[in-house]
Amino acid sequence: MEQTHWQRSSRQSATPLHVQITQYIRDKIVGGEWPVGTRIPSQRKLAEAFNVNRSTIVTALDELTAAGMLEGCKGGGTRVINHTWGALAVTPPTDWGTYVKSGIHRPNLPAVQEINRAEFRPGIIRLGTGELSPELLPDRETSILLRRVADRTPPLGYGEPMGDPSLRELLAARLQQHGITVSASSVLIVSGALQALQLISVGLLERGSTVLVERPSYLYSVPVFQSAGMKLRGVPMDSDGIRADLVNAYARQYNASLLYTIPTFHNPSGTMMSEERRMQLMNASEASGLPLIEDDVYRDLWLDAPPANPLKARDRTGNILYLGSLSKTISPGLRIGWIAGPQPVLERLADIKMQSDYGSSAISQQVAAEWLSSGMYEQHVQQVRELLRARRAAMLNCLNRYFAEIASWNTPAGGFYIWLKLKAQLSARTLFDQALRQNILINPGHLYDRDANQYIRLSYAFASIEDMEHGLARLAAIIRSISC
């Protein structure tokens, strides 16, 4: 809800508050923003949004209900049932709610939707956000590179299906430095790694296929495969990564079509897959003929030592699709990622991509090529590593001060995340709500594994060190108050 202006002016008006709120909601309905069938926010959320007592909200809703615009639901909540002008129309107004429910793409989990909305509230301390802080984004360098691109008048038409040739050449050379034997013809440019997963789900898998994932996994928090009719099955992890000794059994039991893994600085656990475990996973994949998707978007964010070579560097049979991105190192707004793999597979995915968006932004691709060819990328990433080390140290210091008696954790060797395990059994919903009331936004563990209610994904990448310290101190106090 966007009521910032309302909050500034409402109490200065001679019009009673409940009348103003009634008019505000009526305007939402009549204007079509809340069409027939819409479930409006709860009384509690409306009261918080308008900064009034709940009784004021109840008075406003009662008036709209009496006017025939709202109706209470049997299962709780209130829905829009009519427009003032729609009641006079010959044909009833469109029930957009039916269309919304009929869409094939699943909505985000309710908690994810709440997080997405809350991230932009003023004063929020974001302790779980998986992206670089605005303080770490390369504004000055990007401005320089944009001017360079503009001076050459970049192509403004549609590009090649596989992406900009110069960028693919640069990426192929970079991947070869990591031991991956690949040519530009085996690299596809995509609009971020998430689009890569979407293309794979609709271009390579049959509806009803099973995808094996680590448990916990980032994929449980985004419905990309589920929306395409796929099923996710979690394979347990330990301190060395996914349990490779279980992969073949899971693949047989669930007739799995492929396995998705983040072996380097795993999201959400921060785990770094050991060298021995990588070999075991490769052997299991080859023995069962199970293809792998290797998501390696955090590779360049090592903080202690460069990570082991990717799984793809050991691939001699074309069994692995390798995903990379600039979203975690330069900017999520650039929307540039890539897939490396067998050429026929990438041509299939490129064809589907052309059907959906006619290729990634040509200007973004030109800027990405400038980053990689100028040498500025390595300079920037080195600086980001230094800043992330300081942020990691600050978060670990706070955890030692405030959480030593109530939680446990491991120190990640890179990436963004610390997988915090609470010692007490708490209601994840209660903790999330109470933290949000104090302007602290967390990513509860059940987003990544439905049984991980004792976990919280913390990120040291986004919040400032000062906000991080304040937020963690408050969060520890909330946890203690709930545990009592």
mmCIF file of N, CA and C in Angstrom, residues 331-379:
data_model
loop_
_atom_site.group_PDB
_atom_site.id
_atom_site.type_symbol
_atom_site.label_atom_id
_atom_site.label_comp_id
_atom_site.label_asym_id
_atom_site.label_seq_id
_atom_site.Cartn_x
_atom_site.Cartn_y
_atom_site.Cartn_z
ATOM 1 N N SER A 331 26.123 -5.871 -10.413
ATOM 2 C CA SER A 331 24.816 -5.241 -10.192
ATOM 3 C C SER A 331 23.705 -6.186 -10.596
ATOM 4 N N PRO A 332 22.712 -6.374 -9.726
ATOM 5 C CA PRO A 332 21.556 -7.176 -10.134
ATOM 6 C C PRO A 332 20.747 -6.482 -11.228
ATOM 7 N N GLY A 333 20.863 -5.152 -11.327
ATOM 8 C CA GLY A 333 20.115 -4.420 -12.338
ATOM 9 C C GLY A 333 20.677 -4.551 -13.738
ATOM 10 N N LEU A 334 21.912 -5.028 -13.880
ATOM 11 C CA LEU A 334 22.490 -5.211 -15.214
ATOM 12 C C LEU A 334 21.804 -6.341 -15.966
ATOM 13 N N ARG A 335 21.313 -7.361 -15.225
ATOM 14 C CA ARG A 335 20.574 -8.499 -15.771
ATOM 15 C C ARG A 335 21.364 -9.245 -16.842
ATOM 16 N N ILE A 336 22.587 -9.633 -16.516
ATOM 17 C CA ILE A 336 23.420 -10.399 -17.433
ATOM 18 C C ILE A 336 23.911 -11.670 -16.736
ATOM 19 N N GLY A 337 23.578 -12.806 -17.340
ATOM 20 C CA GLY A 337 24.083 -14.092 -16.896
ATOM 21 C C GLY A 337 24.425 -14.929 -18.103
ATOM 22 N N TRP A 338 24.838 -16.175 -17.879
ATOM 23 C CA TRP A 338 25.201 -17.027 -19.003
ATOM 24 C C TRP A 338 25.047 -18.500 -18.645
ATOM 25 N N ILE A 339 24.910 -19.294 -19.682
ATOM 26 C CA ILE A 339 24.905 -20.752 -19.570
ATOM 27 C C ILE A 339 26.013 -21.272 -20.467
ATOM 28 N N ALA A 340 26.828 -22.180 -19.959
ATOM 29 C CA ALA A 340 27.825 -22.884 -20.771
ATOM 30 C C ALA A 340 27.459 -24.356 -20.786
ATOM 31 N N GLY A 341 27.482 -24.954 -21.974
ATOM 32 C CA GLY A 341 27.105 -26.361 -22.093
ATOM 33 C C GLY A 341 27.166 -26.824 -23.537
ATOM 34 N N PRO A 342 26.636 -28.005 -23.813
ATOM 35 C CA PRO A 342 26.652 -28.531 -25.175
ATOM 36 C C PRO A 342 25.932 -27.586 -26.139
ATOM 37 N N GLN A 343 26.518 -27.394 -27.303
ATOM 38 C CA GLN A 343 25.981 -26.425 -28.253
ATOM 39 C C GLN A 343 24.540 -26.729 -28.677
ATOM 40 N N PRO A 344 24.171 -27.986 -28.986
ATOM 41 C CA PRO A 344 22.768 -28.238 -29.366
ATOM 42 C C PRO A 344 21.769 -27.863 -28.273
ATOM 43 N N VAL A 345 22.158 -28.070 -27.016
ATOM 44 C CA VAL A 345 21.276 -27.713 -25.900
ATOM 45 C C VAL A 345 21.104 -26.198 -25.850
ATOM 46 N N LEU A 346 22.208 -25.471 -25.976
ATOM 47 C CA LEU A 346 22.135 -24.015 -25.893
ATOM 48 C C LEU A 346 21.370 -23.417 -27.072
ATOM 49 N N GLU A 347 21.483 -24.026 -28.244
ATOM 50 C CA GLU A 347 20.715 -23.532 -29.391
ATOM 51 C C GLU A 347 19.220 -23.712 -29.152
ATOM 52 N N ARG A 348 18.842 -24.799 -28.516
ATOM 53 C CA ARG A 348 17.441 -25.024 -28.157
ATOM 54 C C ARG A 348 16.969 -23.953 -27.168
ATOM 55 N N LEU A 349 17.791 -23.693 -26.142
ATOM 56 C CA LEU A 349 17.423 -22.695 -25.150
ATOM 57 C C LEU A 349 17.404 -21.292 -25.761
ATOM 58 N N ALA A 350 18.336 -21.024 -26.689
ATOM 59 C CA ALA A 350 18.363 -19.716 -27.346
ATOM 60 C C ALA A 350 17.104 -19.497 -28.173
ATOM 61 N N ASP A 351 16.617 -20.552 -28.805
ATOM 62 C CA ASP A 351 15.394 -20.443 -29.597
ATOM 63 C C ASP A 351 14.212 -20.091 -28.699
ATOM 64 N N ILE A 352 14.140 -20.733 -27.537
ATOM 65 C CA ILE A 352 13.042 -20.432 -26.601
ATOM 66 C C ILE A 352 13.180 -19.012 -26.062
ATOM 67 N N LYS A 353 14.404 -18.606 -25.785
ATOM 68 C CA LYS A 353 14.622 -17.244 -25.295
ATOM 69 C C LYS A 353 14.166 -16.221 -26.330
ATOM 70 N N MET A 354 14.452 -16.470 -27.591
ATOM 71 C CA MET A 354 14.027 -15.539 -28.639
ATOM 72 C C MET A 354 12.503 -15.461 -28.715
ATOM 73 N N GLN A 355 11.840 -16.578 -28.436
ATOM 74 C CA GLN A 355 10.378 -16.575 -28.446
ATOM 75 C C GLN A 355 9.816 -15.717 -27.311
ATOM 76 N N SER A 356 10.570 -15.604 -26.212
ATOM 77 C CA SER A 356 10.034 -14.915 -25.042
ATOM 78 C C SER A 356 10.456 -13.453 -24.950
ATOM 79 N N ASP A 357 11.701 -13.127 -25.363
ATOM 80 C CA ASP A 357 12.127 -11.729 -25.183
ATOM 81 C C ASP A 357 13.033 -11.195 -26.289
ATOM 82 N N TYR A 358 13.273 -11.972 -27.339
ATOM 83 C CA TYR A 358 14.126 -11.550 -28.453
ATOM 84 C C TYR A 358 15.535 -11.164 -28.010
ATOM 85 N N GLY A 359 15.996 -11.776 -26.938
ATOM 86 C CA GLY A 359 17.381 -11.580 -26.523
ATOM 87 C C GLY A 359 17.544 -10.595 -25.390
ATOM 88 N N SER A 360 18.632 -10.768 -24.645
ATOM 89 C CA SER A 360 18.949 -9.862 -23.540
ATOM 90 C C SER A 360 19.333 -8.491 -24.081
ATOM 91 N N SER A 361 19.240 -7.486 -23.215
ATOM 92 C CA SER A 361 19.524 -6.109 -23.603
ATOM 93 C C SER A 361 20.887 -5.981 -24.268
ATOM 94 N N ALA A 362 20.902 -5.421 -25.471
ATOM 95 C CA ALA A 362 22.158 -5.224 -26.198
ATOM 96 C C ALA A 362 23.076 -4.262 -25.455
ATOM 97 N N ILE A 363 22.496 -3.222 -24.866
ATOM 98 C CA ILE A 363 23.316 -2.243 -24.142
ATOM 99 C C ILE A 363 23.922 -2.873 -22.896
ATOM 100 N N SER A 364 23.130 -3.649 -22.158
ATOM 101 C CA SER A 364 23.672 -4.331 -20.978
ATOM 102 C C SER A 364 24.806 -5.275 -21.361
ATOM 103 N N GLN A 365 24.650 -5.972 -22.481
ATOM 104 C CA GLN A 365 25.708 -6.876 -22.927
ATOM 105 C C GLN A 365 26.980 -6.108 -23.288
ATOM 106 N N GLN A 366 26.819 -4.952 -23.931
ATOM 107 C CA GLN A 366 27.982 -4.129 -24.267
ATOM 108 C C GLN A 366 28.686 -3.644 -23.004
ATOM 109 N N VAL A 367 27.909 -3.227 -21.998
ATOM 110 C CA VAL A 367 28.503 -2.778 -20.739
ATOM 111 C C VAL A 367 29.228 -3.933 -20.047
ATOM 112 N N ALA A 368 28.615 -5.116 -20.058
ATOM 113 C CA ALA A 368 29.255 -6.288 -19.457
ATOM 114 C C ALA A 368 30.581 -6.597 -20.153
ATOM 115 N N ALA A 369 30.595 -6.501 -21.486
ATOM 116 C CA ALA A 369 31.830 -6.748 -22.234
ATOM 117 C C ALA A 369 32.901 -5.731 -21.855
ATOM 118 N N GLU A 370 32.502 -4.483 -21.657
ATOM 119 C CA GLU A 370 33.460 -3.455 -21.238
ATOM 120 C C GLU A 370 34.038 -3.770 -19.862
ATOM 121 N N TRP A 371 33.183 -4.225 -18.944
ATOM 122 C CA TRP A 371 33.665 -4.601 -17.615
ATOM 123 C C TRP A 371 34.762 -5.655 -17.724
ATOM 124 N N LEU A 372 34.537 -6.670 -18.528
ATOM 125 C CA LEU A 372 35.461 -7.798 -18.599
ATOM 126 C C LEU A 372 36.715 -7.486 -19.402
ATOM 127 N N SER A 373 36.594 -6.674 -20.437
ATOM 128 C CA SER A 373 37.739 -6.406 -21.309
ATOM 129 C C SER A 373 38.644 -5.294 -20.786
ATOM 130 N N SER A 374 38.107 -4.421 -19.938
ATOM 131 C CA SER A 374 38.864 -3.256 -19.476
ATOM 132 C C SER A 374 39.781 -3.542 -18.302
ATOM 133 N N GLY A 375 39.578 -4.647 -17.629
ATOM 134 C CA GLY A 375 40.323 -4.935 -16.416
ATOM 135 C C GLY A 375 39.675 -4.355 -15.170
ATOM 136 N N MET A 376 38.609 -3.576 -15.354
ATOM 137 C CA MET A 376 37.942 -2.959 -14.204
ATOM 138 C C MET A 376 37.167 -3.971 -13.374
ATOM 139 N N TYR A 377 36.760 -5.083 -14.006
ATOM 140 C CA TYR A 377 35.999 -6.092 -13.268
ATOM 141 C C TYR A 377 36.840 -6.673 -12.135
ATOM 142 N N GLU A 378 38.087 -7.067 -12.448
ATOM 143 C CA GLU A 378 38.932 -7.678 -11.418
ATOM 144 C C GLU A 378 39.225 -6.688 -10.295
ATOM 145 N N GLN A 379 39.454 -5.422 -10.652
ATOM 146 C CA GLN A 379 39.703 -4.411 -9.631
ATOM 147 C C GLN A 379 38.491 -4.246 -8.718
#
